[in-house]
Short mmCIF file of C-alpha atoms and ligand atoms in Angstrom, two decimals:
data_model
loop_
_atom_site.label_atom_id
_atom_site.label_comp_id
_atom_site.label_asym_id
_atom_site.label_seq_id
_atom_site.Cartn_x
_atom_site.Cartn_y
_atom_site.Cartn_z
CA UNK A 1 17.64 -8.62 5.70
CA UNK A 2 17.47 -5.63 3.13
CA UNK A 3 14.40 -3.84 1.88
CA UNK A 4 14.81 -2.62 -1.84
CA UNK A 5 12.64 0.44 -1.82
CA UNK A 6 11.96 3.82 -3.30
CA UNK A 7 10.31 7.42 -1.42
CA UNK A 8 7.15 8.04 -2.78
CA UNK A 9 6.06 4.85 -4.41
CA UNK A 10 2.49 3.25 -3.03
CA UNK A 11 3.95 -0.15 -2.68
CA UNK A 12 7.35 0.11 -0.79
CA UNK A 13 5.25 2.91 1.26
CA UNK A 14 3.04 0.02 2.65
CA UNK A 15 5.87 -2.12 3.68
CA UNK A 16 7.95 0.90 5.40
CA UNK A 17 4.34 1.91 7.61
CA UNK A 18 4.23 -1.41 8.37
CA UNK A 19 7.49 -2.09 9.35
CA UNK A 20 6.96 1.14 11.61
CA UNK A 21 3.90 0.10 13.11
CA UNK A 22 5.77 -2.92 14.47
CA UNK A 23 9.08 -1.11 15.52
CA UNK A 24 10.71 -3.72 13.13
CA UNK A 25 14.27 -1.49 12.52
CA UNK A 26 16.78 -4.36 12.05
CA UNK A 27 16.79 -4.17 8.53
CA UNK A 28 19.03 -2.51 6.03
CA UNK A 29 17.17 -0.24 3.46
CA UNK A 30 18.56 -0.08 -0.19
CA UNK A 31 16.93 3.07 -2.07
CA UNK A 32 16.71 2.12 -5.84
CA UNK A 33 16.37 5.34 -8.21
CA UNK A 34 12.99 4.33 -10.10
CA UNK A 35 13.39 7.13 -12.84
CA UNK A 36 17.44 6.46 -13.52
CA UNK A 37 15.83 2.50 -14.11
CA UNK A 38 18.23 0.64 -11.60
CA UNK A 39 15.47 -1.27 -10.91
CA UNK A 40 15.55 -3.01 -14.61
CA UNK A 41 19.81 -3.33 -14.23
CA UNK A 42 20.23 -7.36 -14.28
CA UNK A 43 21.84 -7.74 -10.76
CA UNK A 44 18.65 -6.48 -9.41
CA UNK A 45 16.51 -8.15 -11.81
CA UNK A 46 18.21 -11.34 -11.34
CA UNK A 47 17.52 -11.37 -7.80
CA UNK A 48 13.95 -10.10 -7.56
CA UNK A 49 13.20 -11.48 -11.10
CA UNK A 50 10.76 -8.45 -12.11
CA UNK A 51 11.66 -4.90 -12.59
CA UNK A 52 9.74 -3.54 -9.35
CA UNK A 53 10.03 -2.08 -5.56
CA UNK A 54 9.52 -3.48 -2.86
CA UNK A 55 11.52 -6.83 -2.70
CA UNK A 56 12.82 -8.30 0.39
CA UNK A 57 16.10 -9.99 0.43
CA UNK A 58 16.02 -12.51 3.51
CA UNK A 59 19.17 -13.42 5.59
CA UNK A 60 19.41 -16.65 3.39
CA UNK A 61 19.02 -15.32 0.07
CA UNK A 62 15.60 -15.63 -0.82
CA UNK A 63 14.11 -12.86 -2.63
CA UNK A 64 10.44 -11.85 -2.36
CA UNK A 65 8.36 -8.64 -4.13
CA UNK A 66 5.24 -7.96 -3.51
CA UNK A 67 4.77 -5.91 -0.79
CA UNK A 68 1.89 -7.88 0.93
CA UNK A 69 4.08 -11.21 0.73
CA UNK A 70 6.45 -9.22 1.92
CA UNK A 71 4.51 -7.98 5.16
CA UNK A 72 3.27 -11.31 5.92
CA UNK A 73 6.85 -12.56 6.20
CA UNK A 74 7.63 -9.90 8.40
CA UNK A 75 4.33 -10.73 10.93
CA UNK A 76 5.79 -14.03 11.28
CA UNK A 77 8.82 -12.85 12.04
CA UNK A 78 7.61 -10.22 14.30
CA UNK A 79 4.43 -11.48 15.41
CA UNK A 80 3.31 -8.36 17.39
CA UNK A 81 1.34 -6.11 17.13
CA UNK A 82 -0.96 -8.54 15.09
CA UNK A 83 -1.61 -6.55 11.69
CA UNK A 84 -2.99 -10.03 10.00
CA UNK A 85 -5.55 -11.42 12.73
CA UNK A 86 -5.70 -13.28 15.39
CA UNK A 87 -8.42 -16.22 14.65
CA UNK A 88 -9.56 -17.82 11.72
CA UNK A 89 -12.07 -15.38 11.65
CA UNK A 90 -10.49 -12.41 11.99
CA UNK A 91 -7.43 -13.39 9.42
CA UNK A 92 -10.21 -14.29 7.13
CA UNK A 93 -12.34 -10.79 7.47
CA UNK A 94 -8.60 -8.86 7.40
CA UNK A 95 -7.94 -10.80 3.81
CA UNK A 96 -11.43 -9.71 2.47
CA UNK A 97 -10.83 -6.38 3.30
CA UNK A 98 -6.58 -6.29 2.25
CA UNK A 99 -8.30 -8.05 -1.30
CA UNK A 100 -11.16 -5.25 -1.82
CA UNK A 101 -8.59 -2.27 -0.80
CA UNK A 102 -5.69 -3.49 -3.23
CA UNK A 103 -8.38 -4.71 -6.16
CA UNK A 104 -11.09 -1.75 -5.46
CA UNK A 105 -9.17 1.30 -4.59
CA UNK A 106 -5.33 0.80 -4.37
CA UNK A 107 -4.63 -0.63 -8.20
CA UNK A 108 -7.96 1.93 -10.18
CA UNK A 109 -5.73 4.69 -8.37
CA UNK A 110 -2.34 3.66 -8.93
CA UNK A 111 -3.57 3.53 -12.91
CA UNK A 112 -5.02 6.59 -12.45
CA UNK A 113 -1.96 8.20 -11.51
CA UNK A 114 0.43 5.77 -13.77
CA UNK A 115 -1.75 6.75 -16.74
CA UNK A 116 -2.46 10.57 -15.60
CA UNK A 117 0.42 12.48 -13.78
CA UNK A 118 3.32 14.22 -15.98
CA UNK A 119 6.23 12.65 -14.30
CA UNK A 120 4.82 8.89 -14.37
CA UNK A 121 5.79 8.97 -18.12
CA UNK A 122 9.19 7.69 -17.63
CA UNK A 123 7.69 4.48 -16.68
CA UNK A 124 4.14 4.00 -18.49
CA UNK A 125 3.38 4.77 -21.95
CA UNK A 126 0.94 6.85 -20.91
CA UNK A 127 -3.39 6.89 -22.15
CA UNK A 128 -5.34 9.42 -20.32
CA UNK A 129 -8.83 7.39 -21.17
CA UNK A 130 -7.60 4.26 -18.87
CA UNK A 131 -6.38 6.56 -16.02
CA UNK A 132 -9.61 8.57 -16.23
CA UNK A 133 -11.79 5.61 -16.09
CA UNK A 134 -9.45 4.12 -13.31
CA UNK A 135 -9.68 7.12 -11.07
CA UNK A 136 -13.25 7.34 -11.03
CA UNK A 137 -14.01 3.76 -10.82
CA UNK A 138 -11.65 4.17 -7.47
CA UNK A 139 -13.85 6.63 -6.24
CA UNK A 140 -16.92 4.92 -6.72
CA UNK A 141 -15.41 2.19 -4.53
CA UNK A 142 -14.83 4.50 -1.86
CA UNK A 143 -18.87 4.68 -1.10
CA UNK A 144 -18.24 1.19 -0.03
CA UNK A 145 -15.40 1.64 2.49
CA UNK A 146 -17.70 4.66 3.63
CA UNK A 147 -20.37 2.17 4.49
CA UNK A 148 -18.38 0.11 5.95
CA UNK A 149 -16.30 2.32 8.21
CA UNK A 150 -20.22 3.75 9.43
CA UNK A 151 -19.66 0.86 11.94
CA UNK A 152 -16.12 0.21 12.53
CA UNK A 153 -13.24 2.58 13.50
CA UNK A 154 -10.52 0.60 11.63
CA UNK A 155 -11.69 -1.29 8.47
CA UNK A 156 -11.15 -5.17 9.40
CA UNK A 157 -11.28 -5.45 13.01
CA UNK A 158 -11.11 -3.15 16.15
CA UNK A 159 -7.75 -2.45 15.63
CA UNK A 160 -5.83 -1.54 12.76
CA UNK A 161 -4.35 -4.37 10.14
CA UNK A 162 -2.61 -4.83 7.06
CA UNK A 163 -5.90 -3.66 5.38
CA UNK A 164 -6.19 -0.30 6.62
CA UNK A 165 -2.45 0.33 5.45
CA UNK A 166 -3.31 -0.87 1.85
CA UNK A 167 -7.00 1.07 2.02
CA UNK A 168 -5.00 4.25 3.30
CA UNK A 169 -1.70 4.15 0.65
CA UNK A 170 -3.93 3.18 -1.97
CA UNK A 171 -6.41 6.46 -1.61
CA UNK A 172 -3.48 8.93 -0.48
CA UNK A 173 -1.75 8.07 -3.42
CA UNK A 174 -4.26 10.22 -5.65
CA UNK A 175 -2.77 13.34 -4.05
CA UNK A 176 -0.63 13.39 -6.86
CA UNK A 177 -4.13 14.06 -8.85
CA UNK A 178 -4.60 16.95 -6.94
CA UNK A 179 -7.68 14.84 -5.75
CA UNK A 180 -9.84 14.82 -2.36
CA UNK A 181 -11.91 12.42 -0.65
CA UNK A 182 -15.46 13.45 -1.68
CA UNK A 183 -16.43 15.55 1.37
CA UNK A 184 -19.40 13.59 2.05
CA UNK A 185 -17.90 10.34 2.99
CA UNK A 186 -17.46 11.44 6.32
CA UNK A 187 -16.60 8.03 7.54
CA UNK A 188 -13.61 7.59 5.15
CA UNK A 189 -12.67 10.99 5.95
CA UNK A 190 -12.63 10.21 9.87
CA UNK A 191 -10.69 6.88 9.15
CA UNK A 192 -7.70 9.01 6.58
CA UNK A 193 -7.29 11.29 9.54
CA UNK A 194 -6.38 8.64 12.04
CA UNK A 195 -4.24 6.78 9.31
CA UNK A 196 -2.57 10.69 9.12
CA UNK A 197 -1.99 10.80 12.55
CA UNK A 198 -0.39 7.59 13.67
CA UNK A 199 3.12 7.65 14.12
CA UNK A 200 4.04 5.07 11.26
CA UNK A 201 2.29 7.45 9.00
CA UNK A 202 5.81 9.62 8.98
CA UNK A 203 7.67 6.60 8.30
CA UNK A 204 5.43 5.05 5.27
CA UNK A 205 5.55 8.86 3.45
N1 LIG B 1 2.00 -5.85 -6.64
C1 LIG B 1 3.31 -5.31 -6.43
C2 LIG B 1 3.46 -4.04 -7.23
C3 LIG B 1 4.88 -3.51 -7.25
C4 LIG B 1 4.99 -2.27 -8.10
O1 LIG B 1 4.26 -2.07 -9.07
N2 LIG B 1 5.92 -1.39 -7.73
C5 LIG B 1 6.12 -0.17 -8.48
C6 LIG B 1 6.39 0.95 -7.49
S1 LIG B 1 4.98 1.30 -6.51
C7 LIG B 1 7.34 -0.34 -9.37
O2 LIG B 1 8.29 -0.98 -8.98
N3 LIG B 1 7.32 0.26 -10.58
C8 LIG B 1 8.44 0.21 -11.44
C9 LIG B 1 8.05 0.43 -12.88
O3 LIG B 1 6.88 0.62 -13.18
O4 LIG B 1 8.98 0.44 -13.71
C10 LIG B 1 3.52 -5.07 -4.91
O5 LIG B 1 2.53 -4.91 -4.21
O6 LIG B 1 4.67 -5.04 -4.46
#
């Protein structure tokens, strides 16, 4: 298998943590140079058929982006630890919560920064408005993952998942804002600091 990936990107970041929390090492990297564009040349293109990181090249030739499609071929693959849930129930609470952390917080701040930082003009043309109102509509959101995270440690069940990874990339991401988590969402804050401190953390930067 190869993993066609980029340092620094959100969405190759997920798949890297998660292929770290899972030990998963058998498979071969390929770093594509975002900002030179040899992620539009047609061999690439032609295999992933859109002009984006992560894809996943299987041992048979499939191709597959997105990185959560991506991760969930990998748990069946490697089925432990469980980052999708166990029961029904649980693989049902862990989708609500992977949904609400890509469509809450991980996309408003990936606009934010698309439409906001200096060197993210190589690859968007560029309105400050929609990245301003996309960074603070992601940090409105974050009240509710405070609330949440009041009662639980990790954000979809007592362990963490799939969701926490996509919750966690999603926020850090807006340290290329310059911006903090709002000191009062102490929860959130506790959560980010265990994210920072797992092993896979080194491995998803
Ligand atoms: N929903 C996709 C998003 C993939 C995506 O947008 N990747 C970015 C890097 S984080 C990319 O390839 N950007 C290239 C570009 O904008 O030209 C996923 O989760 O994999």
């Amino acid at each position: 298998m190869k993993l066609y990936d980029t340092p620094l990107a959100p969405n190759p970041r997920r798949v890297r943590w998660f292929m770290a929390e899972k030990g998963i090492e058998d498979v071969e990297i390929v770093r594509l140079n975002l900002m030179e564009g040899t992620h539009k040349q047609p061999d690439y293109l032609a295999k992933a058929g859109l002009p984006n990181v992560p894809a996943l090249e299987m041992d048979d030739g499939t191709t597959v982006t997105e990185s959560v499609a991506i991760c969930r071929y990998l748990e069946s693959r490697y089925p432990e630890p469980n980052l999708f849930g166990r029961t029904p129930e649980e693989t049902a609470v862990v989708e609500m919560w992977m949904r609400r952390a890509e469509m809450l917080v991980a996309t408003p701040f990936m606009l934010g920064v698309r439409h906001l930082h200096p060197a993210l003009a190589a690859l968007e043309k560029q309105e400050p408005a929609i990245g301003e109102y996309n960074r603070d509509q992601g940090l409105r959101a974050l009240r509710v993952f405070d609330r949440r995270l009041a009662g639980h440690e990790w954000l979809a069940t007592d362990r963490l998942t799939i969701a926490d990874i996509v919750g966690f990339i999603g926020i850090d991401f807006t340290r290329m804002l310059k911006l903090a988590i709002p000191e009062d969402l102490i929860h959130v804050q506790r959560w980010a600091q265990a994210m920072r401190e797992r092993p896979a953390a080194k491995a998803g930067m």
